[in-house]
Structures are given as C-alpha cells and as structure tokens.
PDB file of C-alpha atoms in Angstrom:
ATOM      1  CA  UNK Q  29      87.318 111.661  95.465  1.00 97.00           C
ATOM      2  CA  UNK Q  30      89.091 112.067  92.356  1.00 98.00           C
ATOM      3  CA  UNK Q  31      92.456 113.983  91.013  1.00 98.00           C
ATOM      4  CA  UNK Q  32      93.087 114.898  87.695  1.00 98.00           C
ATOM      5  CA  UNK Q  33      96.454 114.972  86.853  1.00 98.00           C
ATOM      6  CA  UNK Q  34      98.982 114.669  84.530  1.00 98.00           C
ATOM      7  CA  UNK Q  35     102.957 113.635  85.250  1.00 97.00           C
ATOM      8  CA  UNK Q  36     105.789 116.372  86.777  1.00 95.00           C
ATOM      9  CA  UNK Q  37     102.538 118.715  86.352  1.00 97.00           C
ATOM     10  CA  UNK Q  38     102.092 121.231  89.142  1.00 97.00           C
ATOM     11  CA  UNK Q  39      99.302 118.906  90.336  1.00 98.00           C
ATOM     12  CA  UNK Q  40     101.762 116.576  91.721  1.00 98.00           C
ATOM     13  CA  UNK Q  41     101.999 118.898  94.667  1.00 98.00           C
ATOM     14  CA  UNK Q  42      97.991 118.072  95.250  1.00 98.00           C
ATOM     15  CA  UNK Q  43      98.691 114.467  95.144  1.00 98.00           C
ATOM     16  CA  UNK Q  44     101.851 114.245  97.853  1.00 98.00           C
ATOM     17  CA  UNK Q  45      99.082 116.477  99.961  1.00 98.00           C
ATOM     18  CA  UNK Q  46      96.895 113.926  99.937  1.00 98.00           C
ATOM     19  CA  UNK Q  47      98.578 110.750 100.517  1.00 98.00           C
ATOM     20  CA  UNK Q  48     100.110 112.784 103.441  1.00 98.00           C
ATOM     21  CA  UNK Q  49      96.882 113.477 104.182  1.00 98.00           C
ATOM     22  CA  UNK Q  50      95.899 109.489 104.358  1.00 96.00           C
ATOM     23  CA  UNK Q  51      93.444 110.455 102.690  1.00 93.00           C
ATOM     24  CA  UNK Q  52      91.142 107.920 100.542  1.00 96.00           C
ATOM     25  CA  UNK Q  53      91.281 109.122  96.843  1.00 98.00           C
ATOM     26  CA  UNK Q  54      91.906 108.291  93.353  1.00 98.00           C
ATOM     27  CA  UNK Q  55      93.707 109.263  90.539  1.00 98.00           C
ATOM     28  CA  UNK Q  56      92.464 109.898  86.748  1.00 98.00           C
ATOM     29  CA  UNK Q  57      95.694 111.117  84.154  1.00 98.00           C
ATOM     30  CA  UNK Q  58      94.480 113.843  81.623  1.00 98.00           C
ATOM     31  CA  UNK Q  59      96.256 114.454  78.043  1.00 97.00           C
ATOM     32  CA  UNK Q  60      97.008 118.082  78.205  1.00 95.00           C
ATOM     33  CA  UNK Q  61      97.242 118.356  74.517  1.00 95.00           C
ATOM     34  CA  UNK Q  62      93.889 116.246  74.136  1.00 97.00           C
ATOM     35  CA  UNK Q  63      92.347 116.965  76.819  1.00 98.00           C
ATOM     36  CA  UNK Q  64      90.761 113.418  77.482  1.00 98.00           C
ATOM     37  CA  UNK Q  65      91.500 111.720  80.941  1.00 98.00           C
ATOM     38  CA  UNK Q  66      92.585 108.002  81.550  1.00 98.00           C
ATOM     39  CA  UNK Q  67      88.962 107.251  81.175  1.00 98.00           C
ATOM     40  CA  UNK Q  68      88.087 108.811  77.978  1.00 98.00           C
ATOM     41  CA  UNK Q  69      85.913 111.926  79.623  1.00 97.00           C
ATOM     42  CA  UNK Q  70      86.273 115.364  77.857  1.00 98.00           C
ATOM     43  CA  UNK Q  71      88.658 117.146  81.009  1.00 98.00           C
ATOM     44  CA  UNK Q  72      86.930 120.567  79.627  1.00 98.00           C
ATOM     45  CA  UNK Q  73      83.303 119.007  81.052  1.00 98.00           C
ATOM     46  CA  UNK Q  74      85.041 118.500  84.376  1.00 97.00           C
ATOM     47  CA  UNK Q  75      86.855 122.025  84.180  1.00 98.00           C
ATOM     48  CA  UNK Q  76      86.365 124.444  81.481  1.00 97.00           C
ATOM     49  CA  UNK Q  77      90.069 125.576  82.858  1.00 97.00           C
ATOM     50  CA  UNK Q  78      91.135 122.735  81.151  1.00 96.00           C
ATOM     51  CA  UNK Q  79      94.010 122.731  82.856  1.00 96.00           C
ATOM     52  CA  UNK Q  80      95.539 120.447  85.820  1.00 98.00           C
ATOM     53  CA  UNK Q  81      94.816 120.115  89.017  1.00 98.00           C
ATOM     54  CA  UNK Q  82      91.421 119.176  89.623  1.00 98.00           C
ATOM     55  CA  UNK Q  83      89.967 117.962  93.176  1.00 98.00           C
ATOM     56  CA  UNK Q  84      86.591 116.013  92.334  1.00 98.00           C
ATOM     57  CA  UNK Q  85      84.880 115.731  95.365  1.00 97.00           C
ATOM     58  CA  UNK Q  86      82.800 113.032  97.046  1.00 96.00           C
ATOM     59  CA  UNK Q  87      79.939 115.157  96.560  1.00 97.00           C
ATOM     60  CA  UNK Q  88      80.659 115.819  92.990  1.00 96.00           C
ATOM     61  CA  UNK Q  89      81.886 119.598  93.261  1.00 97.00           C
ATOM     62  CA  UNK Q  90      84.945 120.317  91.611  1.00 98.00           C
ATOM     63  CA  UNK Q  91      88.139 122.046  92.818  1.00 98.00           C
ATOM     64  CA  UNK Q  92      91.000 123.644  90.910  1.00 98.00           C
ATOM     65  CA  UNK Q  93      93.949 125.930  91.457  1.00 98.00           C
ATOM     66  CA  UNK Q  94      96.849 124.375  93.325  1.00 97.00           C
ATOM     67  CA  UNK Q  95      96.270 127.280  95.943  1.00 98.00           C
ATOM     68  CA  UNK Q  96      93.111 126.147  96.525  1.00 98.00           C
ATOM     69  CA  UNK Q  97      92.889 122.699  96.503  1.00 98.00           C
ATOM     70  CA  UNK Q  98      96.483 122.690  98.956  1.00 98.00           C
ATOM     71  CA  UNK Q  99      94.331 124.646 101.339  1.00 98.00           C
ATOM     72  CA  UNK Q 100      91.584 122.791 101.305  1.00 98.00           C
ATOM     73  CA  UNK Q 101      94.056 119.506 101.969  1.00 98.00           C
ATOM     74  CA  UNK Q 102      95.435 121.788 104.871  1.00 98.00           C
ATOM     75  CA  UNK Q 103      92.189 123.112 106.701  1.00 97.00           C
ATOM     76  CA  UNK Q 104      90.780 119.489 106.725  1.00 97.00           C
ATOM     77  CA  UNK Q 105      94.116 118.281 108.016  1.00 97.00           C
ATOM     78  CA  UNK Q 106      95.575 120.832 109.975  1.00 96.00           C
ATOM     79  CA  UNK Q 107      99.113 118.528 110.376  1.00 97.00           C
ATOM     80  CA  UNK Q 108      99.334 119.712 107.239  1.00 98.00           C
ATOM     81  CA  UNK Q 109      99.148 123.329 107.662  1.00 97.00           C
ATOM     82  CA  UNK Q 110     100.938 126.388 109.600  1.00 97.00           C
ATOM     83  CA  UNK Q 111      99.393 127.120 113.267  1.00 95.00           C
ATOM     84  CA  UNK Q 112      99.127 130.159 115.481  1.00 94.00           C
ATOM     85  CA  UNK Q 113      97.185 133.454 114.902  1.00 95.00           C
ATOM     86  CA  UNK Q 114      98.354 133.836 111.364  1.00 97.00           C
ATOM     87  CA  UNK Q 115      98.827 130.026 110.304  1.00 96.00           C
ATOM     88  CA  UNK Q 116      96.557 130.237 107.400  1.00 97.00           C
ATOM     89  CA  UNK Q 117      97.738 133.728 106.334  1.00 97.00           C
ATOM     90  CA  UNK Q 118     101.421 132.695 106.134  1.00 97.00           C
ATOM     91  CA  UNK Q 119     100.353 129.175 104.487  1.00 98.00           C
ATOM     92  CA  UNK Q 120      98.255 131.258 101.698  1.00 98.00           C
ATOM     93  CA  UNK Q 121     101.178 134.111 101.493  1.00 97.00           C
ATOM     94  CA  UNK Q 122     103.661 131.070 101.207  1.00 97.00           C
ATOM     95  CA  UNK Q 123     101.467 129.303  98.108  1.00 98.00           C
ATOM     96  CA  UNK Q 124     100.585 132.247  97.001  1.00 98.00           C
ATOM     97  CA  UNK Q 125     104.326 133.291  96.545  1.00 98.00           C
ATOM     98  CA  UNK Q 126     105.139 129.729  95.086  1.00 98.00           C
ATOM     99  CA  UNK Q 127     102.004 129.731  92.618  1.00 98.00           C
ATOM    100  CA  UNK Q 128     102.619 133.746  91.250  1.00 97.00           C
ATOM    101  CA  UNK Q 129     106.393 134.146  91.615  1.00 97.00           C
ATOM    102  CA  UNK Q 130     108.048 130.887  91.167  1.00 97.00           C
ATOM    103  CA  UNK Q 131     105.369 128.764  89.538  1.00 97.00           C
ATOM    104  CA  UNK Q 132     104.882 131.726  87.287  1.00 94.00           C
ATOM    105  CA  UNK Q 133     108.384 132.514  85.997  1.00 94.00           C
ATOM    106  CA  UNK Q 134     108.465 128.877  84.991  1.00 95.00           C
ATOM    107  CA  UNK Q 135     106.013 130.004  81.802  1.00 91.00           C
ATOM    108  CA  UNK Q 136     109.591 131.345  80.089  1.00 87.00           C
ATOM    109  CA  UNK Q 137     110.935 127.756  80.365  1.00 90.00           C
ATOM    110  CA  UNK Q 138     107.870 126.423  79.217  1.00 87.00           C
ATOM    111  CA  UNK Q 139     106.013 128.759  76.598  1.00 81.00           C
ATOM    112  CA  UNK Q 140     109.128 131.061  75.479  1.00 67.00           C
ATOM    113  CA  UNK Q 141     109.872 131.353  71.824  1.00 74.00           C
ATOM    114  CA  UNK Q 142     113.398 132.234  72.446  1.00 86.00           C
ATOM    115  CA  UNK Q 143     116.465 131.693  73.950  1.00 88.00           C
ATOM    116  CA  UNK Q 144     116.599 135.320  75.175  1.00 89.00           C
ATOM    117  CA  UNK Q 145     113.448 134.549  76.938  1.00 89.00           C
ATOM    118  CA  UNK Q 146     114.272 131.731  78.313  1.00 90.00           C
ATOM    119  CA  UNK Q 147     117.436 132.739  79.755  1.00 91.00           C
ATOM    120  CA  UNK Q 148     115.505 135.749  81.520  1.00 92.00           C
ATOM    121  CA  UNK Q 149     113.352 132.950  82.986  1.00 93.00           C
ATOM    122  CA  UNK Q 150     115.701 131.360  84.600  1.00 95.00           C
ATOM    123  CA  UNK Q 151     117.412 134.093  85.601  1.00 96.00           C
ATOM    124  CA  UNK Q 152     114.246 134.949  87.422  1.00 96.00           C
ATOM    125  CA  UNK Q 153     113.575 131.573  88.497  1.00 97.00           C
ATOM    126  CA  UNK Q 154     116.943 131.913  90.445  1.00 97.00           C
ATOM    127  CA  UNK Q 155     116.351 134.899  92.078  1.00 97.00           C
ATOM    128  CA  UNK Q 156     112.576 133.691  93.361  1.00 97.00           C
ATOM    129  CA  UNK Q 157     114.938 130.664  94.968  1.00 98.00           C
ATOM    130  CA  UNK Q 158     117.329 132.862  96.395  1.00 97.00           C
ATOM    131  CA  UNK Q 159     114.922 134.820  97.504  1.00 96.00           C
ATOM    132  CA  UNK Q 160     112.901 131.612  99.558  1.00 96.00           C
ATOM    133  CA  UNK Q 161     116.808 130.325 100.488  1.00 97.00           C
ATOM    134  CA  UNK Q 162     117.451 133.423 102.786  1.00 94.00           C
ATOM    135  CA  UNK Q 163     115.337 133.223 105.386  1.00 85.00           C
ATOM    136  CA  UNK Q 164     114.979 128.835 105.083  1.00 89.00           C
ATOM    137  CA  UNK Q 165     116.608 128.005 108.468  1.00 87.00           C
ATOM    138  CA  UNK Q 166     114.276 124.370 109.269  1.00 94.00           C
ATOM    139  CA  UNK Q 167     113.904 121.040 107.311  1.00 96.00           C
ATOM    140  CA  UNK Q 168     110.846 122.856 105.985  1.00 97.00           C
ATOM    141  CA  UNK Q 169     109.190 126.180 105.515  1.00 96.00           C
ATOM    142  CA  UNK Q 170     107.730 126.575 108.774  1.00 96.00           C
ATOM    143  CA  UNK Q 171     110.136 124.535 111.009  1.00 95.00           C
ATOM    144  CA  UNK Q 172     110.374 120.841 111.720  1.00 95.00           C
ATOM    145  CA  UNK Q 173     106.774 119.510 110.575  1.00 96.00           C
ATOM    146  CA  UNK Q 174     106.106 119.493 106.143  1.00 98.00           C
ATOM    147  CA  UNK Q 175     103.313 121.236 105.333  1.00 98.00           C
ATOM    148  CA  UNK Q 176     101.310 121.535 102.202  1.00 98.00           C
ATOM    149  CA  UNK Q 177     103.501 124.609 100.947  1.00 98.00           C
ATOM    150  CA  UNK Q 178     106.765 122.513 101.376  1.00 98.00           C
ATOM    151  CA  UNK Q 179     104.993 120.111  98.173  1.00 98.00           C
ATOM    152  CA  UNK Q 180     104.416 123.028  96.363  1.00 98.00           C
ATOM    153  CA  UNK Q 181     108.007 124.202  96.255  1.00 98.00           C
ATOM    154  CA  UNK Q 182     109.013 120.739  95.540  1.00 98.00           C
ATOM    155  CA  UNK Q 183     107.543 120.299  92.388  1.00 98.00           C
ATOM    156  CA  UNK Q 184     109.152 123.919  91.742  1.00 98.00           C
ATOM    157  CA  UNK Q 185     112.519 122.671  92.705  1.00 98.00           C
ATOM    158  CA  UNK Q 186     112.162 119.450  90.699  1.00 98.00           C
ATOM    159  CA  UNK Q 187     111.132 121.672  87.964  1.00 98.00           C
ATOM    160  CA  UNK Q 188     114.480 123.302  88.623  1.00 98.00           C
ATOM    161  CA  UNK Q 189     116.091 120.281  88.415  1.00 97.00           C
ATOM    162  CA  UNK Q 190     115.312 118.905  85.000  1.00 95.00           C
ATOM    163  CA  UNK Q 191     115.866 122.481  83.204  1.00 94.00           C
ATOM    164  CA  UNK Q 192     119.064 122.539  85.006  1.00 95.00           C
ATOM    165  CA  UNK Q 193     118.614 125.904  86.919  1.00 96.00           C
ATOM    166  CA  UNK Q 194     120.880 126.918  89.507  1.00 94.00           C
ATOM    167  CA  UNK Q 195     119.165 126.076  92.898  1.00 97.00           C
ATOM    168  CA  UNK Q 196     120.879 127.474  96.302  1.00 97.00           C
ATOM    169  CA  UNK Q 197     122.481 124.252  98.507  1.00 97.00           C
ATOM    170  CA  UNK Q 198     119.840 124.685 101.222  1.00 97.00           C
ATOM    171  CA  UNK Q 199     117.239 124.363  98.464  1.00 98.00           C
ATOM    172  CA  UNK Q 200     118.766 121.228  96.867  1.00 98.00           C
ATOM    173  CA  UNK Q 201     119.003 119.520 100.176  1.00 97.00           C
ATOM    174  CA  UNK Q 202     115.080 120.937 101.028  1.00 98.00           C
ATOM    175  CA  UNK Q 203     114.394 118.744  97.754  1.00 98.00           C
ATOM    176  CA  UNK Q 204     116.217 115.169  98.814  1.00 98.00           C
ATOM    177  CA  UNK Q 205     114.741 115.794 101.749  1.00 98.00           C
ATOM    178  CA  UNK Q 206     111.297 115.882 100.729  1.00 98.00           C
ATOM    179  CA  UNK Q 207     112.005 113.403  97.822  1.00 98.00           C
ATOM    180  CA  UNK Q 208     112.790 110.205 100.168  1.00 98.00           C
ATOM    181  CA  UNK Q 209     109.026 111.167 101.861  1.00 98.00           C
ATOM    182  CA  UNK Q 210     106.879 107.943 101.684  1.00 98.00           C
ATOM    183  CA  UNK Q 211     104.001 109.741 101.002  1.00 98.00           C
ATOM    184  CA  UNK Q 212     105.991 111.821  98.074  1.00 98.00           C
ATOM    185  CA  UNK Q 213     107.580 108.056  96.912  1.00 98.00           C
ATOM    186  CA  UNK Q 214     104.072 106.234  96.361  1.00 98.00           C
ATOM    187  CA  UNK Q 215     102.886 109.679  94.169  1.00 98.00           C
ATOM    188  CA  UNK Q 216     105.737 109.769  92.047  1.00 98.00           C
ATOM    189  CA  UNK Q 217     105.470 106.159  91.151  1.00 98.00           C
ATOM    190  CA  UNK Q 218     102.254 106.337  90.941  1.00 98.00           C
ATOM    191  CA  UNK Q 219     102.598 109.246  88.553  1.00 97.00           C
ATOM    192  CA  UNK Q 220     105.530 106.896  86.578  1.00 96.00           C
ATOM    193  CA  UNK Q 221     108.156 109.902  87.820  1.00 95.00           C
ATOM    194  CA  UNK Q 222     111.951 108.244  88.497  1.00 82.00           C
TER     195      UNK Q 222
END
C-alpha cells in the first residue's frame, strides 16, 4: 500500500490515520507543480485528479478524496471511527463538514488574488472554528478516544496556525494535544514538518 503525498498537504491527515492504524504502508512525495512523485511516475497516471491524497492499494486500486480514504482507514479499523447507531453518519457529517466548510474556505488563503479576499477567508475560516469550538466538550470530537475526523481538523488547525488565523483556546489546545500523538510525531517527520 502506497500514499501519495506531499508536505502540510491535506493528505497528512491520511497518513496520521494510518500509522494510528498500525497499518503496513508506504509513502511516495508528489511535486504538485510537476506532478512527478519521489519516484519519477507521472501522479496524473495514478490519478487524473492530480491532486493529493492518493491511497494505492495492495491490490492496485486507487483511492482519493480525504473523505474517502479517512473512511476507509476507519471502517477497517473501527478504533478509529465513531460507534453506535449513527457512528458512521456522524464520522462522514464530521469530515464532510471539515472537507466542504473548513478545508474549503482555506482556497481564499491559498488561491486568492487579493487581500480583500483573503481577509474574507479568514474571516470565514474563523467562524467554521467557532462554529466546531461550541459544542467541543472532550479531548476529541467524539469524546475520549481520536478518531480519524480529529486528523482531519488537525491539519485544518495547523493550517490555521501558519497563516496566523485566530483559533478559539479549546481549539489550540485540541491541536497540542493531537500534535504530541506518536503516531502524528513519526508522520510529520516523516513528511520533514517541524
């Protein structure tokens, strides 16, 4: 199994899922401006997306969308994931609302042209956080245990945290918490993130 990936990308929430996970796997950097990997291989003949994350499995399929890929990581290891009646539901509302709302508002920071635009970004950014802060009342999302969603909104809040975006205290304390993880220690170095 193989993850394509490229540093502080959103696929860094794939690869904390997996070494949570324990689960056997390597890693493959792509240029996002090239879009070669580590290894040389055209990334658009792995994923005409040509965007990060990719999940190449053992059997050669490949998966991409953080949504997807974090669920698959959760439905294989269910530690990982939300139970009771409505586990997966909440899990996929909670991604979902990462991926659309906050992952999404980041494009201003990233593809604005000006400052206008990217002050309405973060502005939105902020109120997506505020938003998640309200009702956070556990070390994690869903109480006590980290689950796949909990990466997710990491990478947001590091995101955050480089752009210098005003993150509520429960947030900022969500994000050491999750930072001095093993699992989330090995991927960043891994990745070459300090």
């Amino acid at each position: 199994m193989k993850l394509f990936y490229y540093p502080m990308a959103c696929s860094l929430a794939d690869h904390i899922a997996l070494q949570e996970a324990g689960i056997e796997f390597q890693i493959e950097r792509v240029d996002l401006s090239t879009k070669i990997t580590a290894t040389g291989q055209n990334f658009k003949d792995i994923t005409a997306k040509g965007y990060v994350p990719a999940l190449e499995l053992d059997d050669g399929e490949v998966l991409t969308e953080n949504i997807a890929i974090l669920d698959w990581v959760a439905s294989r290891f269910p530690q990982l994931g939300v139970s009771g009646n409505l586990g997966r539901s909440r899990l996929l509302e909670a991604l979902t609302y990462i991926s659309t709302e906050v992952h999404g508002s980041f494009r201003g920071i990233f593809h604005a042209g000006s400052d206008q635009e990217k002050t309405q970004a973060r502005i939105e950014i902020q109120k997506r956080f505020e938003f998640m802060a309200q009702d956070f009342k556990s070390d994690y999302l869903f109480g006590d245990a980290a689950t796949v969603a909990d990466f997710y909104l990491f990478v947001m809040l590091l995101w955050a945290e480089r752009f210098k975006i005003g993150t509520p205290q429960v947030l900022v304390a969500f994000r050491e918490r999750v930072r001095d993880r093993e699992a989330v220690k090995v991927a960043m170095e891994a990745e070459g993130i300090h």
